[in-house]
Structure formats: C-alpha cells, structure tokens
XYZ file of C-alpha atoms in Angstrom:
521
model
C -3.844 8.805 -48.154
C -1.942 11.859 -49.446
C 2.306 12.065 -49.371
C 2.448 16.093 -48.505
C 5.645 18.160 -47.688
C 6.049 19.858 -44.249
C 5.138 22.985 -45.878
C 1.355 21.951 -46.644
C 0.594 21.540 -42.830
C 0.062 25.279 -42.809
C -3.299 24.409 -45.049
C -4.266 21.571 -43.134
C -4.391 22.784 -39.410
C -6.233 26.086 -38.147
C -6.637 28.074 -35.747
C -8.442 27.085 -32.984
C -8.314 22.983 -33.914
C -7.904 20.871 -31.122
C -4.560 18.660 -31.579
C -3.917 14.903 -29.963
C -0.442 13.785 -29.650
C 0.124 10.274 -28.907
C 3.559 9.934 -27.652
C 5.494 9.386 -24.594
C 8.705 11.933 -24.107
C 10.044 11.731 -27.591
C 8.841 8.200 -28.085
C 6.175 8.247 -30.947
C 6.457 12.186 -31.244
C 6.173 13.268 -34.649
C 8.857 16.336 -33.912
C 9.562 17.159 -37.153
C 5.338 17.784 -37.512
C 5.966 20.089 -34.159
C 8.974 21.734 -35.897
C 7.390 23.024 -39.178
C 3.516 24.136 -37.321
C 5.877 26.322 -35.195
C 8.185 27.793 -37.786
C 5.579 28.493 -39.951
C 3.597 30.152 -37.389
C 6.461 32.666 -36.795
C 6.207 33.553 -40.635
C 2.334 34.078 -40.615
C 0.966 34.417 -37.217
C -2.082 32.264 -38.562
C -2.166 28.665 -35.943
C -2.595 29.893 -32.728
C -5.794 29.553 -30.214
C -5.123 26.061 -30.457
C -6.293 23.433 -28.024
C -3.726 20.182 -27.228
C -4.510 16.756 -25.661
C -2.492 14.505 -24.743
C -2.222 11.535 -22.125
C 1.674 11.611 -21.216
C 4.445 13.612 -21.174
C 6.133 15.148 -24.222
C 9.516 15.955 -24.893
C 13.204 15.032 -26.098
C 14.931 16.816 -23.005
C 16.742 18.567 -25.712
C 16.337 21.396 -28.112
C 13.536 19.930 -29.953
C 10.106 20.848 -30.512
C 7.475 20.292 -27.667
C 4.775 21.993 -25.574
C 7.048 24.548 -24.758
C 7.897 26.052 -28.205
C 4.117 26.611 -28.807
C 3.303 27.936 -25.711
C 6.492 30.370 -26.035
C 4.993 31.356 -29.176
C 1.532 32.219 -28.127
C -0.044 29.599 -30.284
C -1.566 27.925 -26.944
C -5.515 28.410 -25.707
C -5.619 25.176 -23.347
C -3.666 21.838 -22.726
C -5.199 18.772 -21.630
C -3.023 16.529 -20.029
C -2.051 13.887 -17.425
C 0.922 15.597 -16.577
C 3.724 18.196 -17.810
C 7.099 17.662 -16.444
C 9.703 18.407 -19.243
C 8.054 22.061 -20.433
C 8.906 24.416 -18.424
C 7.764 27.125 -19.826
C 4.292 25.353 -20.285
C 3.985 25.077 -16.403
C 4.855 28.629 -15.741
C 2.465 29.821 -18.056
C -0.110 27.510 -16.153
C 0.859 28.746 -13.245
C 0.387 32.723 -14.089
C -2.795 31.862 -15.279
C -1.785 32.265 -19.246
C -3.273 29.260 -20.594
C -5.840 26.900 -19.468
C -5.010 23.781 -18.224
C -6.407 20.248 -17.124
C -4.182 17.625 -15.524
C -7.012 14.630 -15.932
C -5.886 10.314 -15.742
C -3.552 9.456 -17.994
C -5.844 5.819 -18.456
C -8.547 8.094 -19.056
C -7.511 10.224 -21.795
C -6.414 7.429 -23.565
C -9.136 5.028 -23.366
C -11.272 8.648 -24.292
C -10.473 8.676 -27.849
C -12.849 5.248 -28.439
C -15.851 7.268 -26.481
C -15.189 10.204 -29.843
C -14.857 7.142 -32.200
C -18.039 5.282 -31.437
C -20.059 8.870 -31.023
C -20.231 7.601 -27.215
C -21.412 10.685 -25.259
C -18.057 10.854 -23.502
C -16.408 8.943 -20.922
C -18.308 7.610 -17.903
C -16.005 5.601 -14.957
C -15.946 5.686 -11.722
C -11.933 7.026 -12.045
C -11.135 10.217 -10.307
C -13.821 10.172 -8.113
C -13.198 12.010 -4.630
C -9.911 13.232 -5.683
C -8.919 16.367 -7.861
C -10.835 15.708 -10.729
C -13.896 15.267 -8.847
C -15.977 18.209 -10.077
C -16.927 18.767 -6.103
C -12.904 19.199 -5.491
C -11.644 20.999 -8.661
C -12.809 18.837 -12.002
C -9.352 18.861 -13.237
C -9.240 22.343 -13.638
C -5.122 23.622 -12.495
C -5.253 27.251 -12.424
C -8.233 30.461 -12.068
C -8.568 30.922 -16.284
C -9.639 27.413 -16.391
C -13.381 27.503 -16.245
C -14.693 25.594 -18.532
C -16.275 22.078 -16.611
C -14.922 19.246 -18.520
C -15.906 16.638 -15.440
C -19.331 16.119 -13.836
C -20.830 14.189 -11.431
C -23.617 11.591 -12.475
C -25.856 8.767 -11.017
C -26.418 5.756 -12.650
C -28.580 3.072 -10.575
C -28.006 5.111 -7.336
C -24.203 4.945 -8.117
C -21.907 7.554 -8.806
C -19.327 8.081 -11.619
C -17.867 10.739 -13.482
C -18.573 12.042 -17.015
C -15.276 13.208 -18.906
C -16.400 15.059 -21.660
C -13.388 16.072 -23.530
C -13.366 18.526 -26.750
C -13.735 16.677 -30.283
C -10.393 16.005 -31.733
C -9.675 18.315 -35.339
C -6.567 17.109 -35.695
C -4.033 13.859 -34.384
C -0.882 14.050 -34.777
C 1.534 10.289 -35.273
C 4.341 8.807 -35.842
C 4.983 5.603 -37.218
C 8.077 3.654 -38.554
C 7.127 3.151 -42.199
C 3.906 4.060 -43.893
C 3.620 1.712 -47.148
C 2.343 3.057 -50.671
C -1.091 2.867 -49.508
C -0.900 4.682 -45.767
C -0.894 1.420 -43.458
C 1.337 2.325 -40.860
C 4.119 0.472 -39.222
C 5.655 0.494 -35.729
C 8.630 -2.063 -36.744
C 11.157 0.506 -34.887
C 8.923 2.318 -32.198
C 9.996 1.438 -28.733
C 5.809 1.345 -27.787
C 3.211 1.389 -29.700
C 0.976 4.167 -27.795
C -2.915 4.872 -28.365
C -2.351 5.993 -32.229
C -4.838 3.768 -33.645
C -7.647 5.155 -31.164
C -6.523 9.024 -31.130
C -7.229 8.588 -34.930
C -10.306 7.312 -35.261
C -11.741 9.530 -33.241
C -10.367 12.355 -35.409
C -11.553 10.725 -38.403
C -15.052 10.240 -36.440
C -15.065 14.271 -35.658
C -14.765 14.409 -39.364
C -11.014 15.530 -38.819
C -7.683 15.252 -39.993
C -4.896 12.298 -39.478
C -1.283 12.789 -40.594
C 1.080 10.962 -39.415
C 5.220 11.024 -40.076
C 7.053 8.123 -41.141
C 11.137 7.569 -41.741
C 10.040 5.757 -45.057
C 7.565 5.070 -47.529
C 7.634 1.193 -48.531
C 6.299 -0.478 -51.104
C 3.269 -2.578 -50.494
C 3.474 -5.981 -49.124
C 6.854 -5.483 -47.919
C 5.781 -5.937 -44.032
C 3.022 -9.136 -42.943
C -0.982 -7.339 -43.243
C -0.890 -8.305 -39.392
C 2.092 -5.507 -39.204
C -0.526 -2.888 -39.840
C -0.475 -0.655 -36.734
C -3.121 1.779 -38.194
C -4.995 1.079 -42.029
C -4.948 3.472 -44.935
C -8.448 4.116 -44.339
C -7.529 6.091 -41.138
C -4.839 8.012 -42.686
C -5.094 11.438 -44.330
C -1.970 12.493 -45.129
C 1.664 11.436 -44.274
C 5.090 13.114 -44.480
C 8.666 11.811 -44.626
C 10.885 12.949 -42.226
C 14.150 14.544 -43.094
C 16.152 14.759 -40.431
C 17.059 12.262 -37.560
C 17.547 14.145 -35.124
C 13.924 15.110 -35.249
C 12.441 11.102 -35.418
C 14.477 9.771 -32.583
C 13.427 6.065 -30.590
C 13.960 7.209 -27.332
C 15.196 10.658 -25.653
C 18.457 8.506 -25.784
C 19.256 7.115 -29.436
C 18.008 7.198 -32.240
C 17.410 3.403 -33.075
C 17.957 0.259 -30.698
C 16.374 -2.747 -32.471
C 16.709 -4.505 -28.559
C 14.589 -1.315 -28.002
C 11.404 -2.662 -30.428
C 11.964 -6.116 -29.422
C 13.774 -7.209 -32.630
C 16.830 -9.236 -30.058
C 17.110 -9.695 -26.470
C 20.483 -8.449 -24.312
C 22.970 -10.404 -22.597
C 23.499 -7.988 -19.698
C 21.947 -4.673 -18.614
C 22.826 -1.412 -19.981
C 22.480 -0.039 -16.678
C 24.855 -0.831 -13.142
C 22.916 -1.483 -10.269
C 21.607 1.553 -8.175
C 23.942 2.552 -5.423
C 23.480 1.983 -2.170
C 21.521 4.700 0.258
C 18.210 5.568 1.128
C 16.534 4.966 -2.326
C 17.810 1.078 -1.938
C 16.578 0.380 1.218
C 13.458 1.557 0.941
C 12.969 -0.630 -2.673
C 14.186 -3.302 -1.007
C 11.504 -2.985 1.815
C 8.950 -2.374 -0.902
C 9.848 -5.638 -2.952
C 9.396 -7.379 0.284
C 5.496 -7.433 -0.200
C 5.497 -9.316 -3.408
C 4.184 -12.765 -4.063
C 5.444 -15.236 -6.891
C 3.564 -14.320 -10.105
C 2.573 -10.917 -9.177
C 1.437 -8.830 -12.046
C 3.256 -5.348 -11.127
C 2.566 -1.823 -12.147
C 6.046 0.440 -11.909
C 5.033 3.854 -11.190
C 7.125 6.787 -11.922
C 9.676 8.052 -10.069
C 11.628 6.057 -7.370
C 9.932 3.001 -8.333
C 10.868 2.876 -11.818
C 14.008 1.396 -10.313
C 12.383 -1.343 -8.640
C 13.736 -3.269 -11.362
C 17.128 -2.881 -10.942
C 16.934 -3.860 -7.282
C 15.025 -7.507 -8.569
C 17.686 -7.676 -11.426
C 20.427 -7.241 -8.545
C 18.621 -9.726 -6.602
C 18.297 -12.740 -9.089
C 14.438 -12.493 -8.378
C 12.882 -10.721 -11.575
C 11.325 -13.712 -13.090
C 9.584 -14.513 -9.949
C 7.664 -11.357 -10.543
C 5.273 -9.547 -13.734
C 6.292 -5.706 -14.184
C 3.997 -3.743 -15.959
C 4.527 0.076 -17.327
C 0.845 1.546 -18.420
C 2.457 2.541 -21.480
C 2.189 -0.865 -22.607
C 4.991 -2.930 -21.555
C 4.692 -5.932 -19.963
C 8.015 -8.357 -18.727
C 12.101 -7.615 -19.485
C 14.234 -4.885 -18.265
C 12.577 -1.541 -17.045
C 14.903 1.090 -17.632
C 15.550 3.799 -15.083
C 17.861 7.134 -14.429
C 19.601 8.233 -17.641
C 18.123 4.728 -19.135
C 14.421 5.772 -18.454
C 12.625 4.661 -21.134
C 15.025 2.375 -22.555
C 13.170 -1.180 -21.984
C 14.770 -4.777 -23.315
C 13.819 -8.221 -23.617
C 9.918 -7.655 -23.448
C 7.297 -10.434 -23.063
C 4.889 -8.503 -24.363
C 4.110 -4.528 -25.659
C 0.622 -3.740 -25.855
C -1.388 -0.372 -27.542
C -1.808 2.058 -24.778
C -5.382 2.056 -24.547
C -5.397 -1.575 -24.230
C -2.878 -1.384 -21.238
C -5.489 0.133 -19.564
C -8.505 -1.669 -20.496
C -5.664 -4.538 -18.926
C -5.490 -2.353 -15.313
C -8.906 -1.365 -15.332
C -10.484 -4.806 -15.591
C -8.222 -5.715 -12.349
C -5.194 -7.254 -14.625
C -2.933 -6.198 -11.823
C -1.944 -7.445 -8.586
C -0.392 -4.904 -7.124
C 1.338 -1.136 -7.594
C 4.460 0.628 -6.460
C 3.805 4.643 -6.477
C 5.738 7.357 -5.547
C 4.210 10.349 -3.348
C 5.296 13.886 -2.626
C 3.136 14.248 0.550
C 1.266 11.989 3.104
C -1.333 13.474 5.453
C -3.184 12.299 8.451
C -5.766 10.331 7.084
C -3.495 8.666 4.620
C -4.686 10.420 1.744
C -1.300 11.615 -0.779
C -0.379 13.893 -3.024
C 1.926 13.453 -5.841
C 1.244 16.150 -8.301
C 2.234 19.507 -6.093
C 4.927 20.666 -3.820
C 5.412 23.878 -3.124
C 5.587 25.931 -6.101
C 6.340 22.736 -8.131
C 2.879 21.644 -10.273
C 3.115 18.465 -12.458
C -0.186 16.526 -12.738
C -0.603 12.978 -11.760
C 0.006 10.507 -14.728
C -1.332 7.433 -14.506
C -1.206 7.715 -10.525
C -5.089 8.251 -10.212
C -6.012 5.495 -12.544
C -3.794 2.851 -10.656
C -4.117 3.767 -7.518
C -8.211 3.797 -7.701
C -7.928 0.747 -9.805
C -5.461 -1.857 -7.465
C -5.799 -3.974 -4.683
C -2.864 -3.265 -3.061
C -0.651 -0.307 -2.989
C 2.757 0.787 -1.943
C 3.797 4.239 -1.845
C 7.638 4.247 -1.718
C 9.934 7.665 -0.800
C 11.945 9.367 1.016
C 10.491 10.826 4.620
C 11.655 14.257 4.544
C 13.289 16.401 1.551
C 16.715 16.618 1.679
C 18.054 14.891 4.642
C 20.970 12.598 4.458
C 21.770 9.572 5.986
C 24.186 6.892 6.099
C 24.157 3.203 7.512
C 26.844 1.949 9.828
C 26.339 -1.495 11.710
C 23.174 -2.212 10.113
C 21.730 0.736 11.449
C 20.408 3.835 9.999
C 22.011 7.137 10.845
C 20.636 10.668 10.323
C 23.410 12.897 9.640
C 21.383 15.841 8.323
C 17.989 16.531 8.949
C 15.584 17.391 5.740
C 14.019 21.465 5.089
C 10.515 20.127 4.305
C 7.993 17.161 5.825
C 6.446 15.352 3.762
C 3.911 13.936 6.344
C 1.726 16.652 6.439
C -1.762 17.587 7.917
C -3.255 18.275 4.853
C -2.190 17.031 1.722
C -2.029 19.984 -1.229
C -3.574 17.739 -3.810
C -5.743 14.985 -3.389
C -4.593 12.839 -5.900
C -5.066 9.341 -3.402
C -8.225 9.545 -1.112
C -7.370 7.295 1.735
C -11.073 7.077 2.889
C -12.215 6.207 -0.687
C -9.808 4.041 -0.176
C -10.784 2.012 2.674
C -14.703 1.599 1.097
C -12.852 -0.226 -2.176
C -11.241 -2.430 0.336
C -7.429 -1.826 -0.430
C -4.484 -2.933 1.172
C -2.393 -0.015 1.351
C 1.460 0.560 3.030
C 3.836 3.410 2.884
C 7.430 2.465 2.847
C 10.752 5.000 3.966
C 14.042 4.809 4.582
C 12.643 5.518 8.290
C 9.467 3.779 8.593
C 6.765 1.810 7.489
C 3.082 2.548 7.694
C -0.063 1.132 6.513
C -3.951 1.929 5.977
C -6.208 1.272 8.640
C -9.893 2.906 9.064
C -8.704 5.433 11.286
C -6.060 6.704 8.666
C -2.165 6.035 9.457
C -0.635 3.616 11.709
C 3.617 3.310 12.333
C 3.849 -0.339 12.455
C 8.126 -0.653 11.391
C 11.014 1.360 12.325
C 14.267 1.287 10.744
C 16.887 -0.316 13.637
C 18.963 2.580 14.960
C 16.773 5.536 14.892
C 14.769 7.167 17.618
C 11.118 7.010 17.171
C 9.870 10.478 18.539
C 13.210 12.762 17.295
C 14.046 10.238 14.176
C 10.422 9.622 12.735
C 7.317 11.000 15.189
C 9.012 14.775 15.330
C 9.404 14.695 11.632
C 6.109 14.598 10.766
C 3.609 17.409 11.245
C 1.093 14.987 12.715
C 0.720 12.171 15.200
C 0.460 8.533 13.324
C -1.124 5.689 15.428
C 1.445 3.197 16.665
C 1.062 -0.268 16.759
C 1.612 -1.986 19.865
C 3.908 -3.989 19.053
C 6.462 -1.791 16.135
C 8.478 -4.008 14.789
C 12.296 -3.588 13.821
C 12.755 -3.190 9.936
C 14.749 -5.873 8.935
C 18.612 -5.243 9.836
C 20.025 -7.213 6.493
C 17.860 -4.444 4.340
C 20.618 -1.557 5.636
C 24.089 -3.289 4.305
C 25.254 -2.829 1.066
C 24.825 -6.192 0.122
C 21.766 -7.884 0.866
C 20.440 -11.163 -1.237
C 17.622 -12.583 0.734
C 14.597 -10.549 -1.704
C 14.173 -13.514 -3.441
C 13.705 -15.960 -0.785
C 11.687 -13.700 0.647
C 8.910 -13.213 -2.140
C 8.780 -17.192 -2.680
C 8.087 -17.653 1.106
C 5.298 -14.797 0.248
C 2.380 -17.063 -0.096
C-alpha cells in the first residue's frame, strides 16, 4: 500500500480503464477521488474513453462530483448500471444516443465482481430472464449506440439462464473510514458497508488498480483485526481526504454515529407520513404481512412502509430488509432517505444478495410505474423519463410473494370524507396500460415460478391469476366502471364477489395494522 496525493491519480488511471464505484448516493463515494480525475482532466484532456460500473445510484444531490461531471466533460464511453436517477445530464446523454449504456440487476452487478475475482467465466443465473435484459428482449442495452452484447442466452441441462459477461475491472474506486499504516481499511463511520471488498478483488484479479480514500490514517492496532473491512493486500494506494464536504455519511450529514450503529435513538427523526393516498394504500399493503416476515423495502413509495409500522406500534412484529445491506431498525424515507437507526444487523452488499437469492426473504413491497394486461410492470420508463430498475429485477424474480404498491393514475387527487374515497381531480396519464414500455416484471414468468402476486391503490386491489389481472377490492365510495374500470386502458377480470376495501384504512387515524398481521397466520 502506497499514501499518494490527489495529484498522482492522473498517473494511475488511463484512458479507456474501466472504473467500479461501490457506493450508494454519496454513501461510500470517494468524491474527493471524482473531484481531482475531473479537474485534472480539464487541464490535460488525457482520461476520457472511460468505461464506469456500478450497481446503485451515485450522487450527493448537491454540487459534488458524480456521473454527471464526467459525462459533461466528455470523459464517458459507456456506463454500466442498475439505475441513474440523480445525473441528469448522464440520462440525457443516454437518451441522445451519446454514450452507451446498460441498466442490468443491481444483485447482479454486485455479486459480478466475485465471477472477475475467481477468473469465473462471468456470471451465469437465471436473473433477468424474460424481461429487458433478456438478450431476446434488449440484453440490457438502453439506447441505439449500445451494441455491444453483454447478456446471452445459455442451456445448461435443458435449462435456461443468462450469461452476464461484464468488462474486466482496471480500476475500483473506495472509500473507507480509516485506512491504518499498513492499508487495512475501516468502515467504523460508513452508514453501509457496500460490495468494496469484492469490487476489489476483482480489480486486483484483472491485474488492476485499488485506491481507496480514507478521513485518516491510524496507526496499527488501533481498531480489533476483525475491524478489517478490506486487507492491505488488496490495497494499492490510498489518499487522505481534505475536505468534508467531499467525504460526507449520507447526502444529509456528514457524520451520525446512530447512522453506523455506534447508539440507538429514542424517537424517530422523522414525523409520521401524512395522511392521503400514499397512506392508505401502505396501509393496505402492510395488511398482507405475517409475524416474522423477512421484508424487502423497495424504492420509492415503499420505502415508507416503515413509518406507517412505526405509527402503528407493529414494527417488531415484522423483518425489513434494504438490499444494500440493512437488516432491522428504522428505514429512513423522504428528506431522511438513507438515514437508517437502530440496526439489527448491516451486511456487505454482495452478501445481501447471496441472502435474497438463496430465498432469505419472505416477501417484497415494489413500486411500479405501469401495469398492463397480463400483469406484467414496468418501473424503469415513463414517458420520456428513463431510470433503470435497481434491485427491482433481482427481487421480484427472486420472492415468493410480491406487492406492487402506487398510485392508479398520475396526478389525480383525492380526498376521504366518511370513510370513503373521493376523486376530486382526475389524473393526465394511466398507468394500467395495454402494453407495458419496459418489461422489467414478466407476469407469465411469473406464474411458472409459482408467485403470489397483488397490486395495491388508493382505488383498488388486484392480484395474479393465470389469465393475467383480476379486480378483487374496491375502495368504499368509488364507482367501479367511471372510478377504477374507465381509468384503465384495459378490461381487468372481476371477481365475483369484489370485496369492499376496508373502511377503517380511509380515516386519518387507523390502529388495527397490528392486530391485523398477528391474526395473519
């Protein structure tokens, strides 16, 4: 292990290398690393054509250094990803076709890294079959200038899977809390831990280059060997960083030790969500759980599921799970997303989803942009808006049961009155469509791994059957052809016997979720 300044970077990475960043938002993002690689590149013009994987999301929401400031720069071939939400610049330059671009599994990119590492010839699963990565739909590939077949379709024993065969890593790109005199690297103040210790090893497999920044250097023996997040022996080089601002916990502070699990909180940071739409339909959702279900939040209206169980005395009944790696406390949502206390457990990324791959979860609340006929959904695209998937594909493939939780139309409002829902506004755009845009969930794919599968709104509830969606709930109040059946640019089956959504769900206060998950048997 070598201690370098910022400005030795420009010797170390090259044009062309292919980078891995393992961070999530500004969590784990080594932006003072992203800071100097572009300011140097506007003094010589020498690290561009380069190539960048990485499983989530990256950014501070701020005026740091991301995606965006390389792509703005020109420094950008290709970005592998599970999804881009906080670059926009990076999207639009997907979208006019001036990079190439791959929205792939989140699970699978991560858990990728070991294939490199143990000179595996890439990753094999059955993941992402029938959906957009299939190579028979699109392999991944999100605009015309991406070519290049990274997915393919194999047979082993008669079965199929895919074969995700991702460029070698050059470089990887960490962050860690302290690195001691020798290069071990600790997390002590990282709000999760993230696939680090995979992303380099397979760097340092490829023959490649690890740096990785640090707050301090610390002498050794300071921290227990069992601290070590990564060894010394995976470790090229490390630099100090010199500025907060630039080696922040979360998007929201810099350091909360209840953040890293060093004390628990009294009370939540965050009020309980207001009532409306969003409530009811968590609410409804929470209703399918079972004492000691292991959870998977998704992203999106469920990350507030939460909140609602916290409001309703009924979170220890219950296991939440993020993939990132947290397991048990307080899932942050809103401004607070993120922001998770009083954890049972953090694990490293990859291992959260050898956890959900090897069936560690009971069940998974997902969001979904559009809903066709068939029950396949989309959660990736609407309308001009392109995102990726995230995790979605992995869970949702991966899960016995599902709920997909949202709204039923964009932009319609609503109040309640009586225990009743009332429309006051219709929405511009359905979201139950004919076809959906992306087929992130195949609904038919579905039914042969025998899931359970329900869709939850403010309006209605459906669920999976083999001849695609059935209406079996209706909220009390509305009108099923003009409120719910109009509304939707197909024809659902109806159950014989629709039931009335429960009347208690549409009053502010409610207080019956956690009877109603221990009677859940």
């Amino acid at each position: 292990m070598e201690i370098i300044s910022y400005n030795d970077l420009r010797n170390i990475i090259k044009r062309g290398d292919v980078i891995s960043i393992a961070a999530l938002s500004a969590g784990n993002l080594p932006m003072e690393v992203l800071k100097y690689l572009a300011e140097q590149y506007d003094e010589d013009k020498k690290t561009d054509n380069l190539t960048f994987v990485v499983s989530n999301d990256i950014s501070d929401f701020d005026d740091g250094f991301d995606l965006d400031s390389f792509v703005s720069r020109g420094m950008v071939k290709r970005i592998i990803a599970s999804l881009v939400i906080a670059s926009p610049v990076t999207v639009e330059a997907i979208k006019n076709n001036k990079i190439e671009a791959y929205f792939l599994p989140q699970g699978v990119i991560a858990t990728s890294y070991r294939e490199q590492a143990s000179s595996s010839p890439g990753m094999i699963t059955k993941i992402g079959l029938n959906t957009v990565v299939d190579p028979r739909i699109f392999g991944g590939k999100v605009n015309d200038l991406t070519r290049e077949e990274l997915v393919s379709l194999i047979k082993i024993n008669n079965e199929e899977y895919l074969h995700y065969d991702l460029p070698k890593i050059d470089i990887t790109l960490l962050r860690g809390t302290y690195a001691d005199e020798s290069g071990n690297i600790f997390m002590t103040h990282e709000s999760h831990l993230g696939e680090g210790f995979s992303a380099a090893s397979a760097a340092r497999q490829n023959g490649g280059k690890v740096i990785v920044q640090v707050k301090e250097i610390i002498k050794k023996g300071d921290y227990k060997p069992s601290d070590v997040f990564i060894p010394s022996e995976l470790v090229d080089y490390v630099v100090v960083n010199k500025n907060p601002k630039y080696h922040k916990q979360v998007i929201q502070t810099y350091y909360d030790p209840a953040l890293s699990g060093h004390h628990r909180i009294v009370q939540s940071k965050e009020s309980f969500l207001e009532f409306g739409s969003r409530k009811i339909i968590l609410r409804r959702s929470a209703q399918f759980l079972k004492p000691g279900h292991a959870v998977s939040i998704g992203y999106g209206i469920n990350n507030e599921l939460s909140n609602v169980l916290r409001e309703e005395q009924a979170e220890e009944l219950v296991k939440l799970n993020i993939d990132t790696g947290i397991f048990g406390g307080i899932i942050g949502s809103r401004n607070h997303f993120g922001m998770n206390y009083n954890l049972d457990a953090r694990m490293r990324h990859e291992m959260t989803w050898d956890f959900i791959f090897n069936g560690g979860l009971d069940i998974a609340y997902l969001s979904f942009a559009e809903i066709d006929q068939s029950g396949s959904v989309n959660v990736s695209q609407f309308g001009d808006r392109m995102n990726g998937s995230g995790g979605f594909i992995d869970i949702s493939q991966t899960v016995k049961t599902l709920i997909f939780s949202g709204t039923m139309v964009v932009g319609s409002e609503s109040h309640c009155e009586d225990n009743e829902l009332i429309i006051d506004r219709e929405g511009h755009s359905k979201k139950f469509v004919e076809t959906v845009q992306s087929l992130d969930f195949n609904a038919a794919y579905s039914r042969e791994l025998g899931q359970n599968v329900f869709y939850v709104t403010e309006r209605a509830v459906f669920q999976l059957t083999d001849s695609g969606l059935e209406l079996i709930e209706i909220a009390p109040g509305l009108d099923l052809k003009k409120d719910v059946l109009d509304q939707m640019a197909f024809k659902p089956a109806v159950a014989e016997n629709v039931k009335i959504m429960n009347s208690q769900l549409f009053q502010e206060t409610w207080g019956e979720l956690r009877e109603s998950i221990k009677n859940n048997h």
